[in-house]
């Protein structure tokens, strides 16, 4: 007897809505490496993982930042951060998040400004239809 594919797939909302007992981020200190922590992000994927990793590596206090997705069917990733000891891995991650929010705000403002300028110039719609 075959099982229909639809019955074997979790509902889409389970990919991004947290359950009652789930936390968005958990931190586990790595006792083998000094000033290192492993953060587990639930209901997130490569998009956020790669942005955080790249932003963390721009900090002078971060020695290592890397992430992995343990299994492609589950929307979670693990981010490992090691710092030089002047700041904690958690503080480095919080600062990276703040910097990313600022960067994305700038991107949104600049995109909106350019879009409105193109609409005013008349190139917005006509060039996209071609």
PDB file of N, CA and C in Angstrom, residues 113-127:
ATOM      1  N   UNK A 113      13.879  54.420  -2.254  1.00  0.00           N
ATOM      2  CA  UNK A 113      14.198  55.714  -2.858  1.00  0.00           C
ATOM      3  C   UNK A 113      14.454  55.567  -4.355  1.00  0.00           C
ATOM      4  N   UNK A 114      15.252  54.586  -4.737  1.00  0.00           N
ATOM      5  CA  UNK A 114      15.546  54.358  -6.157  1.00  0.00           C
ATOM      6  C   UNK A 114      14.289  53.952  -6.924  1.00  0.00           C
ATOM      7  N   UNK A 115      13.455  53.114  -6.317  1.00  0.00           N
ATOM      8  CA  UNK A 115      12.217  52.676  -6.973  1.00  0.00           C
ATOM      9  C   UNK A 115      11.302  53.874  -7.235  1.00  0.00           C
ATOM     10  N   UNK A 116      11.157  54.740  -6.244  1.00  0.00           N
ATOM     11  CA  UNK A 116      10.304  55.921  -6.400  1.00  0.00           C
ATOM     12  C   UNK A 116      10.874  56.876  -7.446  1.00  0.00           C
ATOM     13  N   UNK A 117      12.191  57.040  -7.482  1.00  0.00           N
ATOM     14  CA  UNK A 117      12.814  57.900  -8.498  1.00  0.00           C
ATOM     15  C   UNK A 117      12.577  57.354  -9.899  1.00  0.00           C
ATOM     16  N   UNK A 118      12.670  56.057 -10.068  1.00  0.00           N
ATOM     17  CA  UNK A 118      12.417  55.458 -11.388  1.00  0.00           C
ATOM     18  C   UNK A 118      10.957  55.598 -11.794  1.00  0.00           C
ATOM     19  N   UNK A 119      10.051  55.463 -10.830  1.00  0.00           N
ATOM     20  CA  UNK A 119       8.637  55.642 -11.139  1.00  0.00           C
ATOM     21  C   UNK A 119       8.360  57.082 -11.570  1.00  0.00           C
ATOM     22  N   UNK A 120       9.001  58.046 -10.900  1.00  0.00           N
ATOM     23  CA  UNK A 120       8.807  59.451 -11.250  1.00  0.00           C
ATOM     24  C   UNK A 120       9.366  59.757 -12.632  1.00  0.00           C
ATOM     25  N   UNK A 121      10.479  59.098 -12.971  1.00  0.00           N
ATOM     26  CA  UNK A 121      11.104  59.322 -14.272  1.00  0.00           C
ATOM     27  C   UNK A 121      10.385  58.573 -15.394  1.00  0.00           C
ATOM     28  N   UNK A 122       9.484  57.657 -15.012  1.00  0.00           N
ATOM     29  CA  UNK A 122       8.723  56.923 -16.018  1.00  0.00           C
ATOM     30  C   UNK A 122       9.410  55.659 -16.488  1.00  0.00           C
ATOM     31  N   UNK A 123      10.577  55.329 -15.946  1.00  0.00           N
ATOM     32  CA  UNK A 123      11.293  54.122 -16.370  1.00  0.00           C
ATOM     33  C   UNK A 123      10.880  52.896 -15.583  1.00  0.00           C
ATOM     34  N   UNK A 124      10.250  53.058 -14.445  1.00  0.00           N
ATOM     35  CA  UNK A 124       9.931  51.930 -13.563  1.00  0.00           C
ATOM     36  C   UNK A 124       9.104  50.855 -14.197  1.00  0.00           C
ATOM     37  N   UNK A 125       7.974  51.206 -14.772  1.00  0.00           N
ATOM     38  CA  UNK A 125       7.064  50.199 -15.305  1.00  0.00           C
ATOM     39  C   UNK A 125       7.454  49.802 -16.718  1.00  0.00           C
ATOM     40  N   UNK A 126       7.778  50.781 -17.556  1.00  0.00           N
ATOM     41  CA  UNK A 126       8.025  50.470 -18.959  1.00  0.00           C
ATOM     42  C   UNK A 126       9.258  49.596 -19.162  1.00  0.00           C
ATOM     43  N   UNK A 127      10.317  49.804 -18.384  1.00  0.00           N
ATOM     44  CA  UNK A 127      11.524  48.992 -18.562  1.00  0.00           C
ATOM     45  C   UNK A 127      11.333  47.584 -18.028  1.00  0.00           C
TER      46      UNK A 127
END
